[in-house]
Amino acid sequence: MSFEPRIVGILCNWCSYTGADLAGTSRMKYAPNVRVVRVMCSGRMDPTLVLKAFQEGADGVLLAGCHIGDCHYISGNLKTLRRIPLLKRVLVELGIEPERLRLEWVSASEGARYQGVVNEFVEQIRSLGPLDLEARRLPATASAS
Amino acid sequence: MKRVSIDPITRLEGHGKIEIFLNESGDVENAYLQIPELRGFEQFCVGRPVEEVPRIVTRLCGVCPAAHHLAAAKAVDAVYKVEIPSAAKKLRELYYNVYYVYDHTLHFYYLGAPDFVVGPDADPAKRNVLGVIEKVGLEIGKKVIEHRRYAQDLQIMMAGRSTHPVWCIAGGVSKGLTKENVVELQEKGKKCLEFALFTLQVFDDLVLKNKGYVDLILSDAYRLEVGDMGLVDAQNRVNFYDGKVRVKDAAGREVAKYSAHEYLANVAEHVEPTSYLKYPFLKARGWKGMVEGKESSIYRAIPLSRLNVADGMATPRAQEHYQRMYKTLGGKPAHQTLAIHWARLVELLYAAERWLELAADPEILSQDVHTIPTETPAEGVGIVEAPRGTLTHHYVTDANGIVTKANLIVGTTNNYAPISMSVKKAAQGVLKGKEPNDGLLNMVEMAFRAYDPCFSCATHSLPGKMPLEVKIFGPDRQLRQVFKR
Amino acid sequence: MANAKLKVGMYWAASCGGCDVALLDIHEKILDVVAVADLVFWPCAMDFKVHHVEAMPDKHIDVCFISGAVRNSENEHMVKLLRRKSKVLCAFGSCAHIGGIPGLANFWDRQSIFQTVYHASPSTENPKGTVPVERFKVAEGELTLPHLYDTVKTLGQTIDVDYFLPGCPPNPDQIAAVIGVIAAGKAPAKGSVVGASERAMCEECPRKKTELKFKSFKRRHLTHPDPEVCFMEQGIVCVGAATRSGCGWRCIGSNMPCRGCYGPLPSVHDQGAKMLSAIAACIDADTPDDVERILDTMPDPAGTFYRFGLPASMLRRRQRGQDGREAR
Ligand code: SF4
Ligand code: SF4
Ligand code: SF4
Ligand code: FES
C-alpha cells in the first residue's frame, strides 16, 4: 500500500497563507497532503503546536512565514528563526527525525515557491515513511508477562 | 517444603522481599532476599552534561542524597582533573558530617529503635517511631525531632535543600558561608554533640542493660564472618568524606587498600537471575558464592565494618566509645550483626565531634570555594563513605563533558550478599522448630534492618519498600498458609 | 463523623524515598498530624504490610499519598489497589506528578538499561550473561520478580488521581499546609495541583532581570555567576520561566539554576516546549548560522527542559524507528 504523508502546514496569515492561496487560485498543481492551519504570525508557531501535530498523527510539519524583514509584527519571524532550530535539536533527542519539521519563508507573491516547497517536502516525508507514533512508541506498559 | 515470604520488608528505604523455605521438619532450608526494582541511572546519566550529574544522581536515594551528591561531585572533579579549594573541601566534609548526624539519628530512632525500644514482638501498629515516642516519652520524642531538624535545616542552609542538595559543582561548591551561618553551625553542633552522647546513653540504658538484648546481639543467629570495607584517612582512622578504601578479611587481615580510581581492580559484581540487584565481591578472590569465613570474597561495608577496618576514631570521645565497644564485644574484628546499631552511634558521636572541629576552622568563612575547571573532561571516579557503605561513582565523558558511560556501586549494594546471608542465618536461628509468627518474623527482619539497608539506592537501578509476607508451602509445594505481618 | 480521625496512607512506587523524608521534615508538625490522623499504611516508617491493605474495605483510607513513578508491574498493582482502597488520592512529588528524574529512563528502554547494568558495566563479572528473570526455579521452588516496563509512567497515567502535590521533593511547609487543608475538609477541586503557586518561578525569583539577550550559553561550573542577577541573563540555562513556583526558589537561592521539579505552569501542556520557546527568545542572533553557533554552546537541551517531566510530556518518551532502530 502506498503511503500518503499527512502533513500539517502552519502558515502565517500575511505572507505564506496568501502565497499558498495564490498557488491555489493560479491553479498550480501541488500535492494535496498538507492540511493548513492559519496563524496570525510565524511568531505564534508555538513548539507545543508542532508537538501536538506529531502527537495527533502528522508525519511532517511545515511552518511558513514572511521573509526576514517582512514580518508584520516586526520580529515575529526572528523568534521563529531562533526557536525552530532548538526545537529540531530536541526532536532528535525524542527520536523524531528533524527532517519531519521544515521552516520556510514564503511571501504573498511566491505561489510557485509554495508549490515547490510543498512538493519537495511531501516527497521527503514519503521517503522517511510514516511517523506512526503509536506503533513506534515502545510497548509502553506491557503488563507482566 | 514450606515457604515464608516477607513482602514488603518495612522500615527501610527501598523495596524488597524475603522468601524463606522450610523443610519438612520445619527448619529453614534456604532464604532469599530479592530486590524487585531497577531504575537504570547508569544508563540515563548517559547523554547528560557531567556537571549536572551531582544533582541528578541524588535521586538514587532520598535518604542518602548527600552521599550521592558528594561521590558524584568528587567524580566530576576528577573528570575535569580540578583540585578544589581547600575551603571547599572543608565545607563539603563539614556538610557531610552534619548529614551523617541527621542520617544516623534517623536510622536509630525511626528505623532501628522500634525493635529494641518497643520490642521485637510488639503490635505492628506500635513498632514505629511514634511507638518509640510513646515508650520513651514525648519529651525525648520531641528532642529527637528537634535534633533531626537542626541537621536538616543546616543542610538546607549550606546546600540549598536537605533532600536532594544542589550545592557541589565541578571544582567546589556553589556558595560559601556567612558569619551568621558559622555561628549557627557551631551552636547547633554543640547541641548535636550533646544529643549524640545522650543517644549513646539511651542505647546503654535500653539495650546494653537489658540482658535479653545483649544475648541477642551476641547470639550466633546474628553473627556473620565476612570481610569488611571502609574509608580511612592517612592515619587509618575512620573518615566519611575522603581517604583510601581499606579492606580486611574476616580474620582482620588487611587484604586491600586502594584509591578511588583503582576500584575496578579491587571489586567486581556478580549477577543472579533472581534479583535486579547485583552482588559485589572482592575481585582478587573471585566470586565464591555466599560463604562465610576468612577466605570468603564477601565483605560488608557498614558502620561496624568501618570501625573494624580502621585503627581508631579521629576524635577523642568517639575513640573512647570505640574502645569500649570492642571491649564489650570481645575485640576486633567484631562480626555481630546487631552491633551495627552500636557502631552507628559511635559514628554519630564522631560525626558531631568532627562537625564541631570543622565549624571552628576559620577557613570555612573563605569565599574562595570554587575553582573553574580548565582541563578537558575525560574520566573520573569518586568515592565517599555513605552511611550504608562505601559508595563509588564512575563517569566517562566526551571532550565536551557529556557523559558516555556511568557506573555505580552503591552503599547498600556492597552489603547485598551479607544481608542475604544474615537473613538466612537469623531465620535458621530464630525459626528453628517454631511455627513462624509475627514476632519471630520481625526478628528475621531485624537482621536485615541492622544494616540500615537502603534498596532505594541500591536499586539505583530501582527503588523500593520492604514488606514482609510469609507464604508457607507444604512438602508438595502447595501453598498451605500465608502469613503477612 | 466530624471528629473521627482521618485515615491516612503513604506509599512509594518507583520512588527514591525522598518524599517520605520530606513528610518527616514537617518535623514537630507530624505530631499535629498524628493528633488528627491515623497513619494506616506507610511502608517506609511503619510495619503494615500489603495484606493489611488488601483486607481493608474499599474506600477505607480517607487520604492516600503516593510518591514515585510507575516503573514496573508491582508499582502498577499497588497503586491500583490503593486507588480502590482510598477516597482521596494525591500524587506526592515530581515522580508521581510528572515522572521525575527516573523518567529520564524514557530516553532509553529496558533493553538498553539491562545491557548497561548487567553486561557492559565495567565492574560486572558476568561470564554466563545472566540477567534477572521474572520467574526462576531454584531448588526449593520458584522465585518471581516484577516486570520492568520500557516506559516510566506518571501516576495520573496509571490511575485516577485527585490532587497533585509537585516538587522533588515537595517543600515540607507546603506538605503541612496541604494536609491541613484536606484535614479541615476543605478539599480543592479534583485534578488541582496543590501546594504550589499558579505563577512562574521567574515572577517570584528575587534575582535582577533587565535584558534577557545572550550570544552564548555558559555552563554553571565554568563560571562564577553574579548571585544577584538572573541566571539566564548571564547565559546560564535556568528553567524558571516554564516552572511553577512554590518551592521557595530553593536551588536559585543556593546559586544554582532551577531545573523545573515543580512542573509546568497551569494550562501548559508541555513544560519542555514552553521552556524551549522562552530560551529561544533570548538568543541574540538574526541569521540561521549564528543561531546554530549559539545553540552549539548549550549541551543536552532535551535532558534539561525535560529533566523532571519527560513521562508527562506530550511525546512521553523517545521514539524508536519502525524497525526498532533508534531514529537518529
Ligand atoms: S519526587 Fe523526588 S524526592 Fe520524591 S520520590 Fe521522586 S525523586 Fe524522590
Ligand atoms: S530565569 Fe531563573 S534566575 Fe532568571 S528570573 Fe527566572 S527563575 Fe530567576
Ligand atoms: S528551584 Fe526549580 S528545581 Fe529547584 S526546587 Fe525549585 S522548582 Fe525545583
Ligand atoms: S506576520 Fe508573517 S511571520 Fe510575522
Coordinates of N, CA and C in Angstrom, one line a residue, chain C residues 198-306:
Chain C
E198 N 0.4 29.5 41.3 CA -0.1 29.5 40.0 C 0.9 30.3 39.1
R199 N 1.9 30.9 39.7 CA 2.8 31.7 38.9 C 4.1 31.1 38.5
A200 N 4.8 31.7 37.6 CA 6.1 31.1 37.2 C 7.2 31.5 38.2
M201 N 8.2 30.6 38.3 CA 9.3 30.9 39.2 C 9.9 32.2 38.9
C202 N 10.0 32.6 37.7 CA 10.7 33.9 37.4 C 9.9 35.0 38.0
E203 N 8.6 34.9 38.2 CA 7.9 36.0 38.8 C 8.2 36.2 40.2
E204 N 8.6 35.1 40.9 CA 8.8 35.2 42.3 C 10.3 35.3 42.6
C205 N 11.1 34.9 41.7 CA 12.6 34.8 41.9 C 13.1 36.2 42.2
P206 N 14.0 36.4 43.2 CA 14.5 37.7 43.6 C 15.6 38.2 42.7
R207 N 16.1 37.4 41.8 CA 17.3 37.9 41.0 C 16.9 39.0 40.1
K208 N 17.8 39.9 39.8 CA 17.5 41.1 39.0 C 17.5 40.7 37.5
K209 N 16.5 41.2 36.8 CA 16.4 40.9 35.4 C 16.3 42.3 34.7
T210 N 17.1 42.5 33.7 CA 17.0 43.7 32.9 C 16.7 43.3 31.5
E211 N 17.8 42.8 30.8 CA 17.6 42.5 29.4 C 18.0 41.1 29.2
L212 N 17.1 40.2 28.8 CA 17.5 38.8 28.5 C 17.9 38.7 27.1
K213 N 19.2 38.7 26.9 CA 19.8 38.5 25.5 C 21.2 38.0 25.7
F214 N 21.5 36.9 25.0 CA 22.9 36.5 25.1 C 23.4 35.8 23.8
K215 N 24.7 35.9 23.6 CA 25.3 35.4 22.4 C 26.0 34.0 22.6
S216 N 26.0 33.5 23.8 CA 26.4 32.1 24.0 C 25.9 31.7 25.4
F217 N 25.7 30.4 25.5 CA 25.4 29.8 26.8 C 26.6 29.5 27.6
K218 N 26.4 29.6 28.9 CA 27.6 29.3 29.8 C 27.2 28.2 30.7
R219 N 28.1 27.3 30.9 CA 27.9 26.2 31.8 C 28.2 26.6 33.3
R220 N 27.3 26.3 34.2 CA 27.4 26.8 35.5 C 28.8 26.6 36.2
H221 N 29.4 25.4 36.0 CA 30.6 25.1 36.7 C 31.8 25.9 36.0
L222 N 31.6 26.4 34.9 CA 32.7 27.2 34.2 C 32.6 28.7 34.4
T223 N 31.7 29.1 35.3 CA 31.5 30.5 35.6 C 31.5 30.8 37.1
H224 N 31.6 32.0 37.4 CA 31.3 32.5 38.8 C 30.1 33.5 38.6
P225 N 28.9 33.0 38.6 CA 27.8 33.9 38.3 C 27.6 34.9 39.4
D226 N 27.1 36.1 39.0 CA 26.7 37.1 39.9 C 25.5 36.6 40.7
P227 N 25.6 36.5 42.0 CA 24.4 35.9 42.8 C 23.2 36.8 42.8
E228 N 23.3 38.0 42.3 CA 22.1 38.9 42.4 C 21.3 38.9 41.1
V229 N 22.0 38.5 40.0 CA 21.5 38.7 38.7 C 20.9 37.4 38.1
C230 N 19.8 37.5 37.4 CA 19.1 36.3 36.8 C 20.1 35.5 36.0
F231 N 20.0 34.2 36.2 CA 20.9 33.2 35.5 C 20.9 33.4 34.0
M232 N 19.7 33.5 33.5 CA 19.5 33.5 32.1 C 20.2 34.7 31.5
E233 N 20.1 35.8 32.3 CA 20.8 37.0 31.8 C 22.3 36.8 31.7
Q234 N 22.8 35.8 32.5 CA 24.2 35.5 32.4 C 24.5 34.4 31.5
G235 N 23.5 34.0 30.7 CA 23.7 32.9 29.7 C 23.6 31.5 30.3
I236 N 23.3 31.4 31.6 CA 23.2 30.1 32.2 C 21.7 29.6 32.1
V237 N 21.6 28.4 31.6 CA 20.2 27.9 31.4 C 19.5 27.7 32.8
C238 N 18.3 28.3 32.9 CA 17.6 28.2 34.1 C 16.1 28.0 33.6
V239 N 15.4 27.0 34.1 CA 14.1 26.7 33.6 C 13.0 27.3 34.4
G240 N 13.3 28.4 35.1 CA 12.3 29.1 35.9 C 11.1 29.6 35.2
A241 N 11.4 30.0 33.9 CA 10.3 30.6 33.1 C 9.2 29.6 32.8
A242 N 9.5 28.3 32.8 CA 8.5 27.3 32.5 C 8.1 26.5 33.7
T243 N 8.5 26.9 34.9 CA 8.2 26.1 36.1 C 7.4 26.9 37.1
R244 N 6.5 26.1 37.7 CA 5.6 26.7 38.7 C 6.4 27.0 39.9
S245 N 6.1 28.1 40.5 CA 6.8 28.4 41.8 C 6.1 27.8 42.9
G246 N 6.8 27.8 44.1 CA 6.2 27.2 45.2 C 7.3 26.5 46.1
C247 N 8.4 26.3 45.5 CA 9.5 25.7 46.3 C 10.2 26.6 47.2
G248 N 10.0 27.9 47.0 CA 10.8 28.9 47.7 C 12.1 29.1 47.0
W249 N 12.1 29.0 45.6 CA 13.3 29.1 44.8 C 14.5 28.5 45.5
R250 N 14.4 27.3 45.9 CA 15.5 26.7 46.7 C 16.8 26.6 46.0
C251 N 16.8 26.1 44.7 CA 18.1 26.0 44.0 C 18.7 27.3 43.7
I252 N 17.9 28.2 43.3 CA 18.3 29.5 42.9 C 19.0 30.2 44.1
G253 N 18.4 30.1 45.2 CA 18.9 30.6 46.5 C 20.3 30.1 46.8
S254 N 20.5 28.9 46.3 CA 21.8 28.2 46.5 C 22.8 28.5 45.4
N255 N 22.4 29.5 44.6 CA 23.3 29.9 43.5 C 23.4 28.9 42.4
M256 N 22.3 28.2 42.3 CA 22.2 27.1 41.2 C 20.9 27.4 40.4
P257 N 20.9 27.2 39.1 CA 19.7 27.4 38.3 C 18.7 26.4 38.6
C258 N 17.4 26.8 38.4 CA 16.3 25.9 38.5 C 16.3 24.8 37.4
R259 N 15.8 23.6 37.8 CA 15.7 22.5 36.8 C 14.3 22.0 36.6
G260 N 13.4 22.7 37.3 CA 12.0 22.5 36.9 C 11.2 21.5 37.7
C261 N 11.6 21.1 38.9 CA 11.0 20.0 39.5 C 9.5 20.3 39.9
Y262 N 9.1 21.5 40.0 CA 7.7 21.8 40.3 C 6.8 21.7 39.2
G263 N 7.3 21.4 38.0 CA 6.5 21.0 36.9 C 6.0 22.2 36.1
P264 N 5.2 22.0 35.1 CA 4.7 23.0 34.2 C 3.7 24.0 34.9
L265 N 3.6 25.2 34.3 CA 2.6 26.1 34.8 C 1.2 25.7 34.4
P266 N 0.2 26.3 35.1 CA -1.1 25.9 34.8 C -1.4 26.1 33.3
S267 N -2.1 25.3 32.7 CA -2.5 25.4 31.3 C -1.4 25.2 30.3
V268 N -0.2 24.8 30.8 CA 0.9 24.5 29.9 C 0.9 23.0 29.6
H269 N 0.9 22.5 28.4 CA 0.8 21.1 28.1 C 2.1 20.4 28.1
D270 N 3.2 21.2 27.8 CA 4.5 20.6 27.6 C 5.5 21.5 28.2
Q271 N 6.0 21.2 29.3 CA 7.0 22.0 30.0 C 8.2 22.3 29.2
G272 N 8.7 21.3 28.5 CA 9.9 21.4 27.6 C 9.7 22.4 26.5
A273 N 8.5 22.2 25.8 CA 8.2 23.1 24.7 C 8.1 24.6 25.1
K274 N 7.5 24.7 26.3 CA 7.4 26.1 26.8 C 8.8 26.7 27.1
M275 N 9.6 25.9 27.7 CA 11.0 26.4 28.1 C 11.8 26.7 26.8
L276 N 11.6 25.8 25.9 CA 12.3 26.0 24.6 C 12.0 27.3 24.0
S277 N 10.7 27.7 24.0 CA 10.3 29.0 23.5 C 10.9 30.1 24.2
A278 N 10.9 30.0 25.6 CA 11.4 31.1 26.4 C 12.9 31.3 26.2
I279 N 13.6 30.2 26.1 CA 15.0 30.3 25.9 C 15.4 30.9 24.5
A280 N 14.7 30.3 23.5 CA 15.0 30.8 22.2 C 14.8 32.3 22.0
A281 N 13.8 32.8 22.8 CA 13.5 34.2 22.7 C 14.7 35.1 23.2
C282 N 15.6 34.5 23.9 CA 16.8 35.3 24.5 C 18.0 35.2 23.6
I283 N 17.9 34.4 22.6 CA 19.1 34.2 21.7 C 19.3 35.4 20.9
D284 N 20.5 36.0 21.0 CA 20.8 37.2 20.3 C 21.4 36.9 18.9
A285 N 20.6 36.5 17.9 CA 21.1 36.2 16.6 C 20.0 36.4 15.6
D286 N 20.4 36.9 14.4 CA 19.4 37.1 13.4 C 19.6 36.2 12.1
T287 N 20.6 35.4 12.1 CA 20.8 34.5 11.0 C 20.9 33.1 11.4
P288 N 20.4 32.2 10.6 CA 20.4 30.7 11.0 C 21.8 30.3 11.4
D289 N 22.9 30.7 10.8 CA 24.2 30.3 11.2 C 24.5 30.7 12.6
D290 N 24.2 32.0 12.9 CA 24.5 32.5 14.2 C 23.7 31.7 15.3
V291 N 22.4 31.5 14.9 CA 21.6 30.7 15.9 C 22.2 29.4 16.2
E292 N 22.6 28.7 15.1 CA 23.2 27.3 15.3 C 24.5 27.4 16.2
R293 N 25.3 28.5 15.9 CA 26.5 28.6 16.6 C 26.2 28.8 18.1
I294 N 25.2 29.6 18.4 CA 24.9 29.8 19.8 C 24.3 28.5 20.5
L295 N 23.5 27.8 19.7 CA 22.9 26.6 20.2 C 23.9 25.5 20.5
D296 N 25.0 25.6 19.7 CA 26.0 24.6 19.9 C 26.6 24.7 21.3
T297 N 26.5 25.8 21.9 CA 27.1 26.0 23.3 C 26.1 25.6 24.4
M298 N 25.0 25.0 24.0 CA 24.1 24.5 25.1 C 24.0 23.0 25.0
P299 N 24.6 22.3 26.0 CA 24.5 20.9 25.9 C 23.2 20.3 26.3
D300 N 22.8 19.2 25.7 CA 21.6 18.5 26.2 C 20.3 19.3 26.4
P301 N 19.8 20.0 25.4 CA 18.6 20.7 25.7 C 17.4 19.8 26.1
A302 N 17.2 18.7 25.5 CA 16.1 17.9 25.8 C 16.2 17.4 27.3
G303 N 17.4 16.9 27.7 CA 17.5 16.4 29.0 C 17.5 17.5 30.1
T304 N 17.6 18.8 29.6 CA 17.5 19.9 30.6 C 16.0 20.4 30.7
F305 N 15.4 20.5 29.5 CA 14.0 21.0 29.5 C 13.0 19.9 30.1
Y306 N 13.4 18.7 29.9 CA 12.5 17.6 30.4 C 13.2 16.9 31.5

